[in-house]
Coordinates of C-alpha atoms and ligand atoms in Angstrom, one line a residue:
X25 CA -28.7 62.2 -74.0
X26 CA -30.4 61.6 -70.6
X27 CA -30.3 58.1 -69.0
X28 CA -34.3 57.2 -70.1
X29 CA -34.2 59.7 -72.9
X30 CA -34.9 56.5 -75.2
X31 CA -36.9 54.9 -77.7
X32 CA -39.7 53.1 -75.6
X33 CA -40.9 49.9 -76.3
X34 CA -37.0 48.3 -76.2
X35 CA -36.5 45.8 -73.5
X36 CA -32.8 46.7 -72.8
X37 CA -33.8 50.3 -72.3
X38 CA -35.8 49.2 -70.1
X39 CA -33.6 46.5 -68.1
X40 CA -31.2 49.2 -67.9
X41 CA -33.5 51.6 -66.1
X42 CA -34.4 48.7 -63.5
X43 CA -30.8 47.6 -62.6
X44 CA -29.7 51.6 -62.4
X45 CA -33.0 52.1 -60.3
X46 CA -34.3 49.5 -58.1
X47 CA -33.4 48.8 -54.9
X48 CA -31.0 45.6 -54.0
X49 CA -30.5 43.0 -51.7
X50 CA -28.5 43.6 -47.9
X51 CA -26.0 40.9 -47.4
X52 CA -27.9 38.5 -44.8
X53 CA -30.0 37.3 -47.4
X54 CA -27.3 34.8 -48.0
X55 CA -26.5 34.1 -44.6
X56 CA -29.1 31.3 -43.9
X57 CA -29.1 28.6 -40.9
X58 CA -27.6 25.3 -42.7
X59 CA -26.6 26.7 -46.1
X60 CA -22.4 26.8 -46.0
X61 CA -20.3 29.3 -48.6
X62 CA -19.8 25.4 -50.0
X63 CA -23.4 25.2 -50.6
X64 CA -24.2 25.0 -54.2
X65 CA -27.3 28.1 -55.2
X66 CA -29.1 29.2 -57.6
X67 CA -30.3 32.7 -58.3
X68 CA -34.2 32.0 -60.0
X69 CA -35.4 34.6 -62.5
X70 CA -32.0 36.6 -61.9
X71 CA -32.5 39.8 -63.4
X72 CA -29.7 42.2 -64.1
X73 CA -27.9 39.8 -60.8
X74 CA -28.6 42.5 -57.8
X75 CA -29.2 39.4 -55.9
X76 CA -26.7 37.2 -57.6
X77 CA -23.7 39.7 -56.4
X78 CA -24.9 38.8 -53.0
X79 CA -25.0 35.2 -53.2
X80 CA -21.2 35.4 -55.2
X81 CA -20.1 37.2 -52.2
X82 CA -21.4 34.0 -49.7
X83 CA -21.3 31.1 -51.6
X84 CA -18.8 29.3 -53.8
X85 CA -21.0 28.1 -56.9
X86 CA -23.9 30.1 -58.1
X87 CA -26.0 29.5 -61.1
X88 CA -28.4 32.2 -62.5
X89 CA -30.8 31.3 -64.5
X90 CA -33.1 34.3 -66.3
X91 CA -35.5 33.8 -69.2
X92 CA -35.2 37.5 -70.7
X93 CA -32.1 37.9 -72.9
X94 CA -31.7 41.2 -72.5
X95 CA -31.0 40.9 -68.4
X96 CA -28.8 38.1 -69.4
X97 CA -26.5 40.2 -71.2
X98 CA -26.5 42.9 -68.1
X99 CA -25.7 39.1 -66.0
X100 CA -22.7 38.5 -68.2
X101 CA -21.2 42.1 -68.3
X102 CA -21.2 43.1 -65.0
X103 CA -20.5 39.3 -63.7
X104 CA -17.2 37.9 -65.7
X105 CA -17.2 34.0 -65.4
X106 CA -20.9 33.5 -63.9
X107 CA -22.7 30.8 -64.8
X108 CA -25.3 31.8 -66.8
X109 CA -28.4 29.8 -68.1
X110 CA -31.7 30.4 -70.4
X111 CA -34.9 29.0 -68.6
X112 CA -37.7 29.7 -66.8
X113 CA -39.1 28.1 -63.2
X114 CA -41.5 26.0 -64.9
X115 CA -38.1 24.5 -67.1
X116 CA -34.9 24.7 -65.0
X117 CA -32.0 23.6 -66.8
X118 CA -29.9 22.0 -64.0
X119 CA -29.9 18.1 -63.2
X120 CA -32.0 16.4 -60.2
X121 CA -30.7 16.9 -56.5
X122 CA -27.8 18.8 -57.9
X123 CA -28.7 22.0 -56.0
X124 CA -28.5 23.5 -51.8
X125 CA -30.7 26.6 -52.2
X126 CA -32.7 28.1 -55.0
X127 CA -33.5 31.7 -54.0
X128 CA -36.0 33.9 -56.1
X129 CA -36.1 37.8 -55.4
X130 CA -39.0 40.3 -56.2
X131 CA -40.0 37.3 -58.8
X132 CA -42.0 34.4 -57.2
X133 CA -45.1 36.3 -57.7
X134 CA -44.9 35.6 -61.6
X135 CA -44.8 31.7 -61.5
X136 CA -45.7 30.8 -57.6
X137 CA -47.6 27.4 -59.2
X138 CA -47.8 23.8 -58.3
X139 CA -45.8 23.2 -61.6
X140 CA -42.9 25.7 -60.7
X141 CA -42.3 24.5 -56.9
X142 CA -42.7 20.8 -58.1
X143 CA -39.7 21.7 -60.3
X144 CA -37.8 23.6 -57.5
X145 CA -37.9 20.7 -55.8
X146 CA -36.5 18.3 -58.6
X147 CA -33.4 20.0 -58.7
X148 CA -33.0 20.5 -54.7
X149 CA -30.9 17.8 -52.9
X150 CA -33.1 16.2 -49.8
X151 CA -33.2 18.8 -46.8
X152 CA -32.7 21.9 -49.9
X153 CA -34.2 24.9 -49.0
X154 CA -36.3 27.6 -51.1
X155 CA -35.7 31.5 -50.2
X156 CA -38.3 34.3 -51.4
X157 CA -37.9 37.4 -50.9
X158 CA -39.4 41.0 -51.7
X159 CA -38.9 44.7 -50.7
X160 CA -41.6 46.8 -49.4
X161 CA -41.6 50.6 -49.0
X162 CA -40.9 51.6 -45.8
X163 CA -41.0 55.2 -46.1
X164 CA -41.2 58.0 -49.0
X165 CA -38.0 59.3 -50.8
X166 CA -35.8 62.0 -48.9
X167 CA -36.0 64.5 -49.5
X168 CA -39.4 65.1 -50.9
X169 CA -39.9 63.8 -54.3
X170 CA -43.8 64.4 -54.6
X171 CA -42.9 67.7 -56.6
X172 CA -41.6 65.3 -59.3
X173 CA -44.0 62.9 -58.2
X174 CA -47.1 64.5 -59.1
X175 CA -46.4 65.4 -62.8
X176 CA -45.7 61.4 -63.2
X177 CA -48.9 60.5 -61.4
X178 CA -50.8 62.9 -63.3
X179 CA -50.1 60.9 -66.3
X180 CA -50.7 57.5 -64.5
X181 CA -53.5 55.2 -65.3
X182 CA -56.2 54.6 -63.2
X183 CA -55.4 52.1 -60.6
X184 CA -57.1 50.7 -57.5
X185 CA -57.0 52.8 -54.6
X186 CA -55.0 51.4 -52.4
X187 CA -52.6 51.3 -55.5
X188 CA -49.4 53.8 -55.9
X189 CA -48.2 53.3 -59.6
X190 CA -45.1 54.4 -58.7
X191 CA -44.4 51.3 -56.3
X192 CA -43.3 48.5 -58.0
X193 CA -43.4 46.4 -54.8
X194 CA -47.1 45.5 -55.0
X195 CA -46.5 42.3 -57.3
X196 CA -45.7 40.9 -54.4
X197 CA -49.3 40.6 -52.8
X198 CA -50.1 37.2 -54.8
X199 CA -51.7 34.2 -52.2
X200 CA -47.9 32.6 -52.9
X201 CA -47.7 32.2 -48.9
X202 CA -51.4 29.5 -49.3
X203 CA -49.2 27.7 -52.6
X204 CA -46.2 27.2 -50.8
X205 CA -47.6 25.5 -47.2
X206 CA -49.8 23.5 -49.6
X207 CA -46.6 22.2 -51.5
X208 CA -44.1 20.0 -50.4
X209 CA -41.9 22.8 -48.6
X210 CA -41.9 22.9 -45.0
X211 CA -43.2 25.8 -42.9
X212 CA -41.9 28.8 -43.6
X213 CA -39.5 31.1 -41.5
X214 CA -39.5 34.9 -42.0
X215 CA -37.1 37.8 -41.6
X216 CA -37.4 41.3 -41.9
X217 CA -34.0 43.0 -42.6
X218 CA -33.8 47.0 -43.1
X219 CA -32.4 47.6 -46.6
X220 CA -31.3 51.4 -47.8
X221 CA -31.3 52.7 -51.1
X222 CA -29.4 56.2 -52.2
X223 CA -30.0 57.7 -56.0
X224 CA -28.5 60.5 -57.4
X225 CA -31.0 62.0 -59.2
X226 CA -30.9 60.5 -62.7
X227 CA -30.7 57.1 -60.8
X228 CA -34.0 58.1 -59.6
X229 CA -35.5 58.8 -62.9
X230 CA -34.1 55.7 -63.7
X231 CA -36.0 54.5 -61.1
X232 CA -39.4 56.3 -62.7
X233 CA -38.7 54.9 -65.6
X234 CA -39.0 51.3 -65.0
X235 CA -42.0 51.5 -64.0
X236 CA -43.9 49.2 -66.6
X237 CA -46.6 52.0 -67.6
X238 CA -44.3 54.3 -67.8
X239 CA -41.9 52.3 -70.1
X240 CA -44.8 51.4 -72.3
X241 CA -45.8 54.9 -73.1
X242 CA -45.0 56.3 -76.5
X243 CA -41.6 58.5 -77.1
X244 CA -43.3 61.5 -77.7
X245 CA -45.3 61.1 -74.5
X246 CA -42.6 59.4 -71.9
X247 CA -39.8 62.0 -72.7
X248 CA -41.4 65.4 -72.2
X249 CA -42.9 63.9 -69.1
X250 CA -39.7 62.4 -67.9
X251 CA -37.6 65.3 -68.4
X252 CA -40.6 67.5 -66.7
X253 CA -39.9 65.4 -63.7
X254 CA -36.5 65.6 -63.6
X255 CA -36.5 69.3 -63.9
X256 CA -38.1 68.8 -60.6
X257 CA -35.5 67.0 -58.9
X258 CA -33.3 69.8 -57.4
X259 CA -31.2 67.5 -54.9
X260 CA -28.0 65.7 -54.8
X261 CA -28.7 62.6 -53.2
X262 CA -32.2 60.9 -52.2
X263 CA -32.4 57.8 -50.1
X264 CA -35.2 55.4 -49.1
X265 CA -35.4 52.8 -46.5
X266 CA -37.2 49.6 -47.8
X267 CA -37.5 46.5 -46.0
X268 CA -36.7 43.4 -46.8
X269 CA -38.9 40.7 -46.4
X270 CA -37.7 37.6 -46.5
X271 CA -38.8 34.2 -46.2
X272 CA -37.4 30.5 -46.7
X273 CA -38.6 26.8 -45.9
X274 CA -37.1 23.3 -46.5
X275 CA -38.0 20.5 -49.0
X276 CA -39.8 17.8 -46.7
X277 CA -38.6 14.2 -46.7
X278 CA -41.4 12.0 -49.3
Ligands
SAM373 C1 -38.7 42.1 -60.8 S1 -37.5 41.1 -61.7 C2 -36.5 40.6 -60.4 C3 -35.0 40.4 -60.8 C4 -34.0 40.1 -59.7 N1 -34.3 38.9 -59.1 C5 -33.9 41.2 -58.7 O1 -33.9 40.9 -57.5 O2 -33.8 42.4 -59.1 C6 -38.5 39.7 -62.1 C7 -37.7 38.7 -62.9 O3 -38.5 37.5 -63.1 C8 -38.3 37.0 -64.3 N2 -39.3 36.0 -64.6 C9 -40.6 36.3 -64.9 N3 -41.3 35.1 -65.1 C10 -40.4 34.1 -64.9 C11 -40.5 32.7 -65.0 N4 -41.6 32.1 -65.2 N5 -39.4 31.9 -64.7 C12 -38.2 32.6 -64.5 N6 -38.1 33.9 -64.4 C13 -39.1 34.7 -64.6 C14 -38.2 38.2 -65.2 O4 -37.5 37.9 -66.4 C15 -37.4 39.2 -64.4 O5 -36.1 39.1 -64.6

């Protein structure tokens, strides 16, 4: 059995298609002006813990928090002894001031609200800072995938033009920039960092198949055209180069 040959409509199918397929985090995410591997962070709507392997490697104590069980799970296997929690941004189970950093990757876009930063900020100590971050495309897959591509897209559903329904990255494109200056958060400093991604081939389909439309399409559609694609991967390795955008700003004295 193939890696997405699946039942559809299961979450952990489908959170492990993301963590086998989406790209990760490069290490200087964690390496922030003012925030010392003694700085106490949290990893905000963690995922399957791409990021949170990151911040383990900088920082001493790291909390991830992640509302859907499923990911939780994939936290707790593949990071014996991390700290764990159930909640959401609008709800963060930690204690007031108790925190250095909360950093939130490829996520703010679902809960960049008043309510959510006011709660950020509850559970940062004075001079805490908040770190976004997404990756953008920066380039297609190499070598050509549109072969494979095509069949997919065929199948797509009708999305505005400037839309690619194979990019996941365009969640990011919310007005969370406007929310955040309008918040109590301080201006906000950006990086761009260049950030690889190499896929043998079922890690690519992987890739395919956690794209939301695709995941939500019935068995006996989402496997023939899945393993049509696939048939059309021919290489070894494919790589893409992404780029990291990533931005972070500091709680402002009341
Ligand atoms: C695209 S995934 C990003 C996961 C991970 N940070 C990464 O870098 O791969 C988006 C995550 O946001 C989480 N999420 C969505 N709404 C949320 C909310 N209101 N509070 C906390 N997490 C949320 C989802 O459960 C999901 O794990």
């Amino acid at each position: 059995m193939t890696t997405w040959d699946l039942p559809a409509g299961s979450g952990e199918d489908w959170v492990a298609h993301y963590d086998r397929g989406r790209p990760g985090w490069p290490d200087e995410v964690a390496s922030l002006p003012g925030l010392a591997p003694s700085a106490e962070v949290l990893d905000l709507a963690a995922g399957s813990g791409k990021l949170t392997v990151v911040l383990r490697k900088r920082f001493d104590a790291v909390i991830a928090i992640e509302p859907q069980p499923a990911f939780r799970a994939i936290l707790r296997e593949h990071i014996p002894g991390l700290d764990v929690r159930d909640g959401t941004a609008q709800g963060l189970p930690v204690g007031d001031a108790t925190l250095d950093a909360v950093f939130v990757a490829q996520a703010f876009h679902w809960f960049a609200n008043r309510d959510s930063l006011d709660e950020i900020a509850r559970v940062l100590r004075p001079g805490g800072v908040l770190v976004l971050m997404w990756n953008l495309p920066r380039g297609p897959w190499v070598p050509s995938t549109l072969n494979a591509e095509r069949i997919l897209l065929d199948r797509a559903p009708a999305l505005d033009d400037a839309v690619d329904p194979l990019d996941f990255s365009r969640a990011h494109a919310t007005d969370w920039r406007r929310i955040v200056e309008d918040s109590i958060f301080g201006p906000i400093q950006e990086r761009r960092l260049p950030n690889a991604q190499i896929l043998d081939a079922e890690g690519l389909m992987a890739y395919y198949a956690s794209m939301g439309w695709i995941a939500e399409l019935p068995d006996q559609e989402r496997i023939p055209l899945l393993n049509e694609a696939r048939s059309r991967l021919t290489a070894d390795r494919y790589r893409r180069d992404w780029e990291t955008m990533l931005f972070w700003c500091g709680l402002q004295p009341q």
